[in-house]
Coordinates of C-alpha atoms and ligand atoms in Angstrom, one line a residue:
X1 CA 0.0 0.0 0.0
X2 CA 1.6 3.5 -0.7
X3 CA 0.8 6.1 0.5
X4 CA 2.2 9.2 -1.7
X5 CA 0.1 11.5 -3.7
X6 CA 1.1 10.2 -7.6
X7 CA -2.3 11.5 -8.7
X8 CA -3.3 14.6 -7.8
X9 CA -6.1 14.3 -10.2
X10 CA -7.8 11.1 -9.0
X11 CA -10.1 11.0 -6.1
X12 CA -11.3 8.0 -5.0
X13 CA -14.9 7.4 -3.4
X14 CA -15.7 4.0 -1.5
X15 CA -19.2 3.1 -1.1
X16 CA -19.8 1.0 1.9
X17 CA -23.1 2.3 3.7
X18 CA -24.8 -0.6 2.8
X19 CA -26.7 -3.1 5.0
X20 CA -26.0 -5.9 2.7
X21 CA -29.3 -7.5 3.2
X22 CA -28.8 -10.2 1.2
X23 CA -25.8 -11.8 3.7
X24 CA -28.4 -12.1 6.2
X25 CA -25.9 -11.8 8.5
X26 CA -24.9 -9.0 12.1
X27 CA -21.6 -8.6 10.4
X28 CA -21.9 -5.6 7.8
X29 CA -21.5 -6.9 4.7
X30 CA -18.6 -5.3 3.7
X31 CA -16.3 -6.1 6.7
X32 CA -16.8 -10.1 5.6
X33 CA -13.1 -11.2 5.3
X34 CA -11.8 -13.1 2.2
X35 CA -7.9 -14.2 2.5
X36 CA -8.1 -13.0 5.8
X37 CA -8.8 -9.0 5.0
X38 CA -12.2 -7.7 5.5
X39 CA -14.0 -7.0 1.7
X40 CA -13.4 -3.6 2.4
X41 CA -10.0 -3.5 3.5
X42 CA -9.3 -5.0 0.1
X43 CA -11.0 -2.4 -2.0
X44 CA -9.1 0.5 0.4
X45 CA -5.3 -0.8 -0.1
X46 CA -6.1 -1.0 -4.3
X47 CA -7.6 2.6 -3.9
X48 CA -4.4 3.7 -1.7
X49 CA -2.2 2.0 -4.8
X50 CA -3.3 4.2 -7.5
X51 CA -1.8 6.9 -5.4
X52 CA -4.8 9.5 -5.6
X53 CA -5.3 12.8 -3.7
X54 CA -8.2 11.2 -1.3
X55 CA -9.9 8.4 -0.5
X56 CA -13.3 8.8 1.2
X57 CA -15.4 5.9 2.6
X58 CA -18.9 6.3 3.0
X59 CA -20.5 4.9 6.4
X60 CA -24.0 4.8 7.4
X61 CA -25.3 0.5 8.3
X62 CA -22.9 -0.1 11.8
X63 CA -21.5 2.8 11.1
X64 CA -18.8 2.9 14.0
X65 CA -18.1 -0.6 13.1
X66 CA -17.2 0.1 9.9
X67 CA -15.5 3.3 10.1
X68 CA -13.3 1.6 13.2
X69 CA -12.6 -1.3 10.7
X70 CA -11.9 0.6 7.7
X71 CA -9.3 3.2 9.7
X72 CA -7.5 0.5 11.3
X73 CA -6.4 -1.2 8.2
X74 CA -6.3 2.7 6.1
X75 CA -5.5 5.4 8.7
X76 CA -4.8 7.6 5.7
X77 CA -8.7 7.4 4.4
X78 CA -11.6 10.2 5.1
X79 CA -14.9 8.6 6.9
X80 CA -17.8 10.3 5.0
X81 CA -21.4 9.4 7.1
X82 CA -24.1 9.2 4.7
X83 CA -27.6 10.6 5.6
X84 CA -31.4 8.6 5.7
X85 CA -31.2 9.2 1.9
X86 CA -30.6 5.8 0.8
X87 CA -29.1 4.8 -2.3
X88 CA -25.6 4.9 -4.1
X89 CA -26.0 8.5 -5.9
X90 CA -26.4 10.0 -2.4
X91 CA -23.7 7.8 -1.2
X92 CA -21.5 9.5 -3.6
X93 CA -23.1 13.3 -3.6
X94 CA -22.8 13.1 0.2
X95 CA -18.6 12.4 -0.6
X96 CA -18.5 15.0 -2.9
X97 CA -19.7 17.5 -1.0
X98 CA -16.4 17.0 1.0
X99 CA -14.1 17.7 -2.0
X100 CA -16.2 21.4 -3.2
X101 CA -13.2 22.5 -5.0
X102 CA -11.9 19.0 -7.2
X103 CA -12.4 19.7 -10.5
X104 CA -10.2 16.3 -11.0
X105 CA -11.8 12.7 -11.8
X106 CA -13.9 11.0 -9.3
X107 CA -13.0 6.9 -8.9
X108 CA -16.2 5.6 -7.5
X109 CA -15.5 1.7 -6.2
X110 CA -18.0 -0.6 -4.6
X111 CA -17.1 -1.9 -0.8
X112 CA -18.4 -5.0 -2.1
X113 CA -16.4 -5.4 -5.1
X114 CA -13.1 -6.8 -3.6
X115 CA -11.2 -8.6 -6.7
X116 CA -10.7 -5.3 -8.8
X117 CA -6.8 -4.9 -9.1
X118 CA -4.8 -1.8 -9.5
X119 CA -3.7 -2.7 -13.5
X120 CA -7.6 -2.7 -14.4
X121 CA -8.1 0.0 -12.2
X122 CA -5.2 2.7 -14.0
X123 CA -6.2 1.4 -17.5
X124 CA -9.7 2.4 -17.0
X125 CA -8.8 5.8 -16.0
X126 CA -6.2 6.3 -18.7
X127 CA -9.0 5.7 -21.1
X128 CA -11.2 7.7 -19.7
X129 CA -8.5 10.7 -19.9
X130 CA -7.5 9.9 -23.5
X131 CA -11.8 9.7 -24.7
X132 CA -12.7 12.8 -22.4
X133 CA -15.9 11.4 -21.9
X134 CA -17.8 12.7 -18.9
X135 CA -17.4 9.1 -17.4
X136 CA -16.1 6.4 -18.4
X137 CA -17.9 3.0 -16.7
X138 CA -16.7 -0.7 -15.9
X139 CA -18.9 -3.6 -17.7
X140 CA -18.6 -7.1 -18.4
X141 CA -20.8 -9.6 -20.1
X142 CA -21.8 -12.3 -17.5
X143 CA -23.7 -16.0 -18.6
X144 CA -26.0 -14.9 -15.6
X145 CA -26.1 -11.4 -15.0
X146 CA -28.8 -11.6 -12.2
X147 CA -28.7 -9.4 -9.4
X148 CA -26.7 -6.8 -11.6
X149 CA -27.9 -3.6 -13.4
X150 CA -28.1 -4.0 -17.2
X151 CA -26.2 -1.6 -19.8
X152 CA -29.3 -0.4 -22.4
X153 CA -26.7 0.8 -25.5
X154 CA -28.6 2.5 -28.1
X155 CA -29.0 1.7 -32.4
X156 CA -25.2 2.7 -32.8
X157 CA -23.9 0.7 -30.0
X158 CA -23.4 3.7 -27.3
X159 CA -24.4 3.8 -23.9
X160 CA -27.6 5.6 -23.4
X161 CA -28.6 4.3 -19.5
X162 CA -28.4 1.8 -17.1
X163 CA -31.3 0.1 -15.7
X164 CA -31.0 -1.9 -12.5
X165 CA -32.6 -5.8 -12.4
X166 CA -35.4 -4.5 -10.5
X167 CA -36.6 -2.2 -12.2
X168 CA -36.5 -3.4 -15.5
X169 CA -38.4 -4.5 -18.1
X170 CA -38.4 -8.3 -19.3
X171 CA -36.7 -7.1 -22.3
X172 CA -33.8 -5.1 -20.3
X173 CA -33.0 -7.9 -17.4
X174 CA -32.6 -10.1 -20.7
X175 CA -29.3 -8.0 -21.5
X176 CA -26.4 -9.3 -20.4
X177 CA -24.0 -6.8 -20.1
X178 CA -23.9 -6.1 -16.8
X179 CA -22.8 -2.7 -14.5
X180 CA -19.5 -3.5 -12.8
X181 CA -20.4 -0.5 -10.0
X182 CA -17.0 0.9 -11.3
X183 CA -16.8 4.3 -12.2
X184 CA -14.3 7.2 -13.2
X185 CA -16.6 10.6 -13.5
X186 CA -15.2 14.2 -14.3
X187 CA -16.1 15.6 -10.7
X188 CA -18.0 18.7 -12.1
X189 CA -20.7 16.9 -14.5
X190 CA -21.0 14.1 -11.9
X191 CA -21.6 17.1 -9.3
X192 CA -24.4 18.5 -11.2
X193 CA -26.2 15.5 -12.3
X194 CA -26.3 14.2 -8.7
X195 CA -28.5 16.9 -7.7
X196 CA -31.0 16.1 -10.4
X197 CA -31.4 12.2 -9.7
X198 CA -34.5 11.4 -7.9
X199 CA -36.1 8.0 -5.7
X200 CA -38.9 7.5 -8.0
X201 CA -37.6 3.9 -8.7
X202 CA -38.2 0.2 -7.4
X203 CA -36.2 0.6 -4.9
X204 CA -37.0 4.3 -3.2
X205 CA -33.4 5.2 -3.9
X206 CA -31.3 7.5 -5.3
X207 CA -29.4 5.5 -8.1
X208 CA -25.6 6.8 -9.1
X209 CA -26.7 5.0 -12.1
X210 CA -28.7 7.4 -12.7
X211 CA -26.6 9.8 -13.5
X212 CA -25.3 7.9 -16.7
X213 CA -28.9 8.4 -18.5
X214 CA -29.0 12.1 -17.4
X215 CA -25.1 12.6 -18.9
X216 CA -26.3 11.0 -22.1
X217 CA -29.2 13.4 -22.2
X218 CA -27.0 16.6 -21.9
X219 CA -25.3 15.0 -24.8
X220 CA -22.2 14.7 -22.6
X221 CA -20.0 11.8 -23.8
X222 CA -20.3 8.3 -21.6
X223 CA -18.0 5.2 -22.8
X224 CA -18.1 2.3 -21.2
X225 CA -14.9 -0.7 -20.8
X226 CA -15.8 -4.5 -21.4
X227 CA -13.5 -6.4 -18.6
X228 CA -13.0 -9.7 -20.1
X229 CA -12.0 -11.8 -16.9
X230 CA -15.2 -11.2 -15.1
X231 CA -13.7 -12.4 -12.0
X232 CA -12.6 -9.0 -11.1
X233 CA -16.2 -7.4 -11.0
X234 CA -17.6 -9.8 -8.8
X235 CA -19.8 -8.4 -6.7
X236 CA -20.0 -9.9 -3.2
X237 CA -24.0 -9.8 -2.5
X238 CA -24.7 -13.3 -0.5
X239 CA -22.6 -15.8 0.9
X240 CA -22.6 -18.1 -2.5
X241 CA -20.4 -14.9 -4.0
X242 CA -18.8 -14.4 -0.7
X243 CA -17.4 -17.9 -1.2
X244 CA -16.9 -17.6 -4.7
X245 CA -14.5 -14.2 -4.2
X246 CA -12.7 -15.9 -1.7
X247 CA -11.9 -18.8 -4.0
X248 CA -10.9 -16.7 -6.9
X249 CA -8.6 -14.5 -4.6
X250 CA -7.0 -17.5 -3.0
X251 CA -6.1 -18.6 -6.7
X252 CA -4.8 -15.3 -7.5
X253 CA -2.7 -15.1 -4.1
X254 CA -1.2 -19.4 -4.6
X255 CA -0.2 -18.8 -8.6
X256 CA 1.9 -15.5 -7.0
X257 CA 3.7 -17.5 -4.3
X258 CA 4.0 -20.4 -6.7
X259 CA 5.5 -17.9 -9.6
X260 CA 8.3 -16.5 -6.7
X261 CA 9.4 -20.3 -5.7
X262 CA 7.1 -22.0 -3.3
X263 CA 5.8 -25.7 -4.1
X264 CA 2.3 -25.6 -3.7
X265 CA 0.9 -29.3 -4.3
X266 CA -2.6 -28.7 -4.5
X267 CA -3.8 -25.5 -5.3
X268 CA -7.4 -26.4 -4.5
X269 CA -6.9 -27.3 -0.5
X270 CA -4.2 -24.5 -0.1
X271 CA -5.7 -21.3 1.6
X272 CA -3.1 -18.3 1.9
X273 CA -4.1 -15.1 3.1
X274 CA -3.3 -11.8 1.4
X275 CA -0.8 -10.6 4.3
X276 CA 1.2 -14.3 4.9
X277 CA 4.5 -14.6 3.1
X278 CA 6.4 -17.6 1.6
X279 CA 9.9 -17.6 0.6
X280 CA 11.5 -19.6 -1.9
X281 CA 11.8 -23.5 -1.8
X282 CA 9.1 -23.9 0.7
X283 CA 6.7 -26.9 0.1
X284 CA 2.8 -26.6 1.3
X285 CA 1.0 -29.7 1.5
X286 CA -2.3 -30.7 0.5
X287 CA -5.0 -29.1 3.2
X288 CA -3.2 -26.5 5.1
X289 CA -4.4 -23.0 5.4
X290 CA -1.1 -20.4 6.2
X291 CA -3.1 -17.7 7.3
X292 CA -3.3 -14.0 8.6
X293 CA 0.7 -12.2 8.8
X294 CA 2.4 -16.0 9.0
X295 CA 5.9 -16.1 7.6
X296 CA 7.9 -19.2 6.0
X297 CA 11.4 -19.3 5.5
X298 CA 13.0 -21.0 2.6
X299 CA 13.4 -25.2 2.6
X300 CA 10.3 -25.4 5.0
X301 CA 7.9 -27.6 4.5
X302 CA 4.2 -27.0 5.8
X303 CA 1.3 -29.9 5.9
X304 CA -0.4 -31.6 5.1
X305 CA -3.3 -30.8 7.2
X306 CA -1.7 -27.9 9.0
X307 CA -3.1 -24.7 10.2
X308 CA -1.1 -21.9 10.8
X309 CA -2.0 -18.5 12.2
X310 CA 0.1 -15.6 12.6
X311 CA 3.0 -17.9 13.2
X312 CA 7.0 -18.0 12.0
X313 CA 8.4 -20.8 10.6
X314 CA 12.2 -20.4 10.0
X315 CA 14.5 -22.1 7.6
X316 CA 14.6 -26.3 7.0
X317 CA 11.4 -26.7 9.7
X318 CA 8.8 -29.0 8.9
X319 CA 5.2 -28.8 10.6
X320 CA 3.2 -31.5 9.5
X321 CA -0.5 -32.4 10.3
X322 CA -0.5 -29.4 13.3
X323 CA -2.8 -26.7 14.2
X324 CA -0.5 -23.1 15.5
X325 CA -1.2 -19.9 16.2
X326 CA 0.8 -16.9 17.1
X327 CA 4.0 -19.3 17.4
X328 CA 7.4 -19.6 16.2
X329 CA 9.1 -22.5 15.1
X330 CA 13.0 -22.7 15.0
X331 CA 14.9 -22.9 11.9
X332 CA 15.2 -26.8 11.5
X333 CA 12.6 -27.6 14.0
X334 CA 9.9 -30.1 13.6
X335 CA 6.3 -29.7 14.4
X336 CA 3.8 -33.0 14.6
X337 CA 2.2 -35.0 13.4
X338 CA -0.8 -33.6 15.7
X339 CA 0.3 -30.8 17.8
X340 CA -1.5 -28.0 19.0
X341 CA 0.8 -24.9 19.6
X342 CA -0.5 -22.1 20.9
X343 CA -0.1 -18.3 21.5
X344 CA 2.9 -17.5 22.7
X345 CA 5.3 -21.3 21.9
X346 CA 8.6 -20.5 20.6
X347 CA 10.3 -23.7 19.6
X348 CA 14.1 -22.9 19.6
X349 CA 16.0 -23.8 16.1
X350 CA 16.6 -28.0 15.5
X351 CA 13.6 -28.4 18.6
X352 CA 11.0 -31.2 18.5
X353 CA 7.0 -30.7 19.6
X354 CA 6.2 -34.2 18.9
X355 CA 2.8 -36.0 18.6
X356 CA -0.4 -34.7 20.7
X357 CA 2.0 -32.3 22.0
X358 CA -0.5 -28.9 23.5
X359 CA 2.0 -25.9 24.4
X360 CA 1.2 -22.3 25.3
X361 CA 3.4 -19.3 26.4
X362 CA 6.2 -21.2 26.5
X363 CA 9.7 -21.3 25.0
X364 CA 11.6 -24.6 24.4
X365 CA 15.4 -24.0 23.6
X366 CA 17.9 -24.6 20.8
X367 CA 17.8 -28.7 20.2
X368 CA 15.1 -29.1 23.0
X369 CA 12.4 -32.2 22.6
X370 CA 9.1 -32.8 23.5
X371 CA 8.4 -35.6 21.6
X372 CA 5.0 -37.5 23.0
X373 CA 1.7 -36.6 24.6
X374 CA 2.3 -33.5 26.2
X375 CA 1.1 -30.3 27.8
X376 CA 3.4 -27.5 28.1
X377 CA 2.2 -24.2 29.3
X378 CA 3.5 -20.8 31.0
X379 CA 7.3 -23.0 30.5
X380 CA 10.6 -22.0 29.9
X381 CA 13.1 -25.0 28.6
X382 CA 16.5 -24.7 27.9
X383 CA 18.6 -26.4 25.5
X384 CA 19.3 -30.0 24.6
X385 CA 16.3 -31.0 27.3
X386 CA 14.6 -34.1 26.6
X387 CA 10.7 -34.7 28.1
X388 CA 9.9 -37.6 28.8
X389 CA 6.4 -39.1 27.6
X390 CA 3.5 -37.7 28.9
X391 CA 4.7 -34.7 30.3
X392 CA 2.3 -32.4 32.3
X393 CA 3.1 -29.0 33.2
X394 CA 0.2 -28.2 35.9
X395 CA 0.6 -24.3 35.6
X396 CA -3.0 -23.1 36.5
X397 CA -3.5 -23.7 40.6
X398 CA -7.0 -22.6 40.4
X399 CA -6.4 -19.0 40.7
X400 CA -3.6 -18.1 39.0
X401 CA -1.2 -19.4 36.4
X402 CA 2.6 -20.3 37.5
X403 CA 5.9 -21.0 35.6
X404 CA 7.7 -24.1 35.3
X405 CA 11.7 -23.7 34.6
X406 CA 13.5 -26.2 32.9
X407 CA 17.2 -25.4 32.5
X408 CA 20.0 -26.9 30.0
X409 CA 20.6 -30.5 29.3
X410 CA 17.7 -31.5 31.4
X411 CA 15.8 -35.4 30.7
X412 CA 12.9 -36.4 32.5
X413 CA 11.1 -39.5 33.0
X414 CA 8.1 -40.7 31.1
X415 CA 4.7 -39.2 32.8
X416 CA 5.8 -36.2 35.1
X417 CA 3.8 -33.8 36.2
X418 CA 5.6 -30.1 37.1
X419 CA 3.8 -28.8 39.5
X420 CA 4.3 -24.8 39.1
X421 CA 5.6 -22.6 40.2
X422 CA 8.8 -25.0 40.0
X423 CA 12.5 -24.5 38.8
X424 CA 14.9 -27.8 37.6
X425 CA 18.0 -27.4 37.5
X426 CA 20.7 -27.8 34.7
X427 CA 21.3 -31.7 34.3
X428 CA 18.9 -32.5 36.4
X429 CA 17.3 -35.8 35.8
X430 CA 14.0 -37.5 36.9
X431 CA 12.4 -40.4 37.2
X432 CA 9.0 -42.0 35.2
X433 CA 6.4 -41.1 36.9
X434 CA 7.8 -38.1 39.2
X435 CA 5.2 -35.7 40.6
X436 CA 7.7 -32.7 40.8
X437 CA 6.5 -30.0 43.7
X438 CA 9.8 -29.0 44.4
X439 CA 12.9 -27.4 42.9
X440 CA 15.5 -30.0 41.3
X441 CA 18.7 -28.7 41.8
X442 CA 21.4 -28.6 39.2
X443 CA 22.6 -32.4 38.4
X444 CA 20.0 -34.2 40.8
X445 CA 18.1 -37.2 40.4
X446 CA 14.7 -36.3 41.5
X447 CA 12.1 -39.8 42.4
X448 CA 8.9 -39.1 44.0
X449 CA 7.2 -42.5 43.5
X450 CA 7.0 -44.8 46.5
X451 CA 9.3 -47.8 45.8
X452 CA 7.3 -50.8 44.5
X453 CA 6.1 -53.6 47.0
X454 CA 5.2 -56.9 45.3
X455 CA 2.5 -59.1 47.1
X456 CA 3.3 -63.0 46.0
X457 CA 0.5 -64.9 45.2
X458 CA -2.0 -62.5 45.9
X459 CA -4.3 -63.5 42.2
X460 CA -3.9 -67.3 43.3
X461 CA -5.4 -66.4 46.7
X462 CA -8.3 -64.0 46.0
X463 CA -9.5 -64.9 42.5
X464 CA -9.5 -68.3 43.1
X465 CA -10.9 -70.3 39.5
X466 CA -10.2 -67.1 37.3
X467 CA -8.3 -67.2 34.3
X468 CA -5.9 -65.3 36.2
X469 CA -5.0 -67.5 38.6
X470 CA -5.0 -70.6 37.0
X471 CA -2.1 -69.2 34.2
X472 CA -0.1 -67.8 37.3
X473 CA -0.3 -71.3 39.3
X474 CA 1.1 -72.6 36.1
X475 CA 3.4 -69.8 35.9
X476 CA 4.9 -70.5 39.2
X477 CA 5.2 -73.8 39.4
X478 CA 7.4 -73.9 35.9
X479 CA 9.3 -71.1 37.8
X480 CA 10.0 -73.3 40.8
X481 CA 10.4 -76.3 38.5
X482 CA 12.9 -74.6 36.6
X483 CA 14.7 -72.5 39.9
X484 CA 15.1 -76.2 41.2
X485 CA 16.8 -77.5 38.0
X486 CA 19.1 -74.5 38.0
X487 CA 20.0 -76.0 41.9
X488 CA 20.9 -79.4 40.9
X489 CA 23.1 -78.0 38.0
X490 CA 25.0 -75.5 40.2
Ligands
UD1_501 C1 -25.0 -1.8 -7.7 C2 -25.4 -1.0 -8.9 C3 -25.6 -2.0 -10.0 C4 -24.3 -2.8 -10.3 C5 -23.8 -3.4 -9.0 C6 -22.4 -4.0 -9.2 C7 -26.6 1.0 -8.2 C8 -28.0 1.6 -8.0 N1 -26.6 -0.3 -8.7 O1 -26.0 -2.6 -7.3 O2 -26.0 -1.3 -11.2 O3 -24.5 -3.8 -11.2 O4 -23.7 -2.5 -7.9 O5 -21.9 -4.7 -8.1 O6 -25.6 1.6 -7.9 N2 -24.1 1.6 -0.7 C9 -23.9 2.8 0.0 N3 -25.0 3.5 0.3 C10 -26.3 3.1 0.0 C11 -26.4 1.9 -0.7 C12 -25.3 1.2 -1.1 O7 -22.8 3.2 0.3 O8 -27.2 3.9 0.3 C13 -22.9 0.8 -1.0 C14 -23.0 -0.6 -0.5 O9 -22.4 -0.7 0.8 C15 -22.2 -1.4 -1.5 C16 -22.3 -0.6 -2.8 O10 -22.8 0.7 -2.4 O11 -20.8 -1.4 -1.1 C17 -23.3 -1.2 -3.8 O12 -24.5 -1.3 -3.1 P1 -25.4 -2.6 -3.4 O13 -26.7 -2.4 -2.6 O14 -24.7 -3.8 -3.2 O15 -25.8 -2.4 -4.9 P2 -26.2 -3.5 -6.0 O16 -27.6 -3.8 -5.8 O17 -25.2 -4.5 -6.0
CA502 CA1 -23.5 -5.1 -4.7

């Protein structure tokens, strides 16, 4: 996104006032999020790109929601509240009235219209600076153009209106040339015109298509641009396009990460958001989603079946069949199969986090392992430690969480639980099954278990007639049998 002033000429005017009915959803429509950016946010940064004077935004539906959305991702933009007049062509007057003295062209985008790309964008407004027309408009020719207004051209092929679905004739909705929302306007015709456009339509609103009809009228020139990858019009209405966008963009966003180096096996089950980054020589595995600001260093491979959100992966690591988010992961490290890391893990480089491995808020050191069915939380390990199976860090006492501290070159025993707040020493060892409530200093050998008692024929004498018994009377006799044999031959 840049954000220096190429074209003093351009403004640009985003129309997101909306309700989007047809979502039937609390969110406002336009803050639905395809490759992890709100529909919005994704009109906003193109807008930013073409480097015009302003941007405006026009709020009205969950108005605070919107505008607190929009400036978040585009501090830069101006938040324009639109009145109880309902319709696009107030949308845009309202905006206007906020630039009184551009005399420059007016780029009028849709907040619903998220694929549009900067390339499509600057070639529509050079031609509408080389034709001079009074606007020149965005169409494309869809199989099904429902839901879409029509362009009516006239006998010699030129634009005389547009005419939206509902209010047209049987004749007109049979047209398939469809109005893209996409605009560029000379601001002072478009200024004029506005004020003449009235409600008396199907809808009770004040149409910015409209003004197309009344242009032609005042025998002002209006062109309008076929865009032949009708992908980049889409209009996001219900959640069937909502999908469909999100599809198209996650194409869009794989071909560009495969074109700069990364192997990506299967295109269809690979989701990558707009913001996540991929360096060279990574390999993504079928069915893993690398999602919001996640970054993977070269020689890593991802999947399959992983999910990773907001995390780092560094150089060599692999993370296979694991679910992450807000973690990092060593360079060399390996991740899985199914591990849960959550906010706050940092695996240190060449570290393990094994299989059914849960950690949180915790940082394992350079070489560290936990390799088996394990929950590590509010824990800092050293390096070179080894946990033994099973590992429990019991950080949460009820009331508050506690820290476990594991120092270097540290190896427990299978099926310990840390009871925290607890400190182990460097070297320290344990033993299986250790229930660790105090420290471990430096180089011990910590047991807590009681030492094992063994009660001789205790199965023979109360489960008399089992199974049991009678394969352990048969076991001890041969044991006796062959005790005495090893007698004679001593
Ligand atoms: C609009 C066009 C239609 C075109 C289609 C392309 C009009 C009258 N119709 O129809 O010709 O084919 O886009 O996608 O312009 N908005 C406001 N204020 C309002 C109403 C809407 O800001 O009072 C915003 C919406 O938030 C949305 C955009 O304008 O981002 C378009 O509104 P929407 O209701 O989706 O218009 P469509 O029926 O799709
Ligand atoms: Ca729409």
């Amino acid at each position: 996104m840049s954000n220096t002033v190429a074209d003093p000429g351009l403004a640009v005017i985003v129309l997101a006032a909306g309700q989007g009915t047809r979502m039937k959803s609390s969110l406002p429509k336009v803050l639905h999020p395809i490759g992890g950016r709100p529909l919005v946010g994704h009109v906003l940064h193109t807008a930013l790109d073409l480097g015009p004077a302003r941007v405006l935004v026009v709020v009205r539906h969950e108005r605070d929601r919107v505008a607190a959305a929009v400036l978040a991702d585009a501090p830069e933009v101006v938040v324009v509240d639109q009145d109880e007049v309902p319709g696009t062509g107030r949308a845009v007057e309202i905006a206007l009235a906020q630039l009184p003295d551009f005399t420059g062209d007016v780029l009028v985008l849709s907040g619903d219209v998220p694929l549009l790309d900067v390339d499509t964008l600057s070639s529509l407004i050079r031609a509408h600076r080389e034709s001079a027309a009074a606007v020149t408009l965005m169409s494309a020719i869809l199989d099904d153009a429902s839901g879409y207004g029509r362009i009516i051209r006239d006998g010699a092929g030129g634009v005389s209106r547009i005419v939206e679905q509902k209010d047209a004739t049987a004749d007109e909705a049979a047209v398939t040339e469809i109005n893209a929302g996409v605009y560029v306007f000379q601001a002072s015709p478009l200024r004029t015109q506005l004020a003449r456009v009235g409600t008396g339509n199907a809808q009770g609103e004040k149409y910015l298509t409209d003004v197309v009809g009344l242009l032609r009228g005042e025998d002002l020139a209006v062109s309008a641009s076929i865009v032949r990858d009708v992908a980049l019009t889409l209009g996001v209405n219900d959640r069937v396009q909502l999908a469909e966008a999100g599809r198209i963009l996650n194409a869009r966003t794989v071909r560009r990460w495969q074109l700069e180096g990364a192997t990506i096996v299967d295109p269809a089950t690979t989701w990558i958001d707009v913001d996540a980054k991929l360096a060279p020589d990574v390999t993504v595995l079928p069915n893993t989603h690398v999602l919001g600001a996640t970054v993977v260093e070269s020689g890593a491979t991802i999947g399959p079946d992983t999910s990773l959100v907001d995390c780092e992966v560094g150089e060599g690591a692999t993370v296979r069949r694991s679910d992450a988010t807000l973690a990092v992961i060593g360079a060399g490290a390996t991740v899985g199969p199914f591990s849960y890391l959550r906010p706050g893990t940092v695996l240190g480089a060449h570290g393990k986090i094994g299989t059914f491995v849960e950690t949180k808020n915790s940082t394992i050191g350079e070489g560290s392992k936990v390799p088996h069915l394990s929950y590590v939380g509010d824990t800092t390990i050293g390096r070179g430690v080894n946990l033994g199976a099973g590992a429990i860090t019991a950080n949460y006492d009820d009331l508050t969480k506690h820290r476990t501290e594991i120092g270097d070159e540290v190896h427990t025993g299978s099926h310990n639980v840390f009871v925290a707040p607890v400190r182990i020493g460097d070297g320290a060892k344990t033993g299986a099954g250790a229930v660790i409530r105090k420290d471990v200093p430096a180089g011990a050998l910590a047991l807590s278990v009681a030492p094992q008692r063994n009660v001789e024929g205790w199965v023979e004498k109360n489960r008399p007639g089992t199974g049991a018994a009678d394969v352990a009377a048969r076991a001890r006799s041969a044991q006796k049998a062959d005790d005495g044999t090893q007698e004679e031959d001593r």
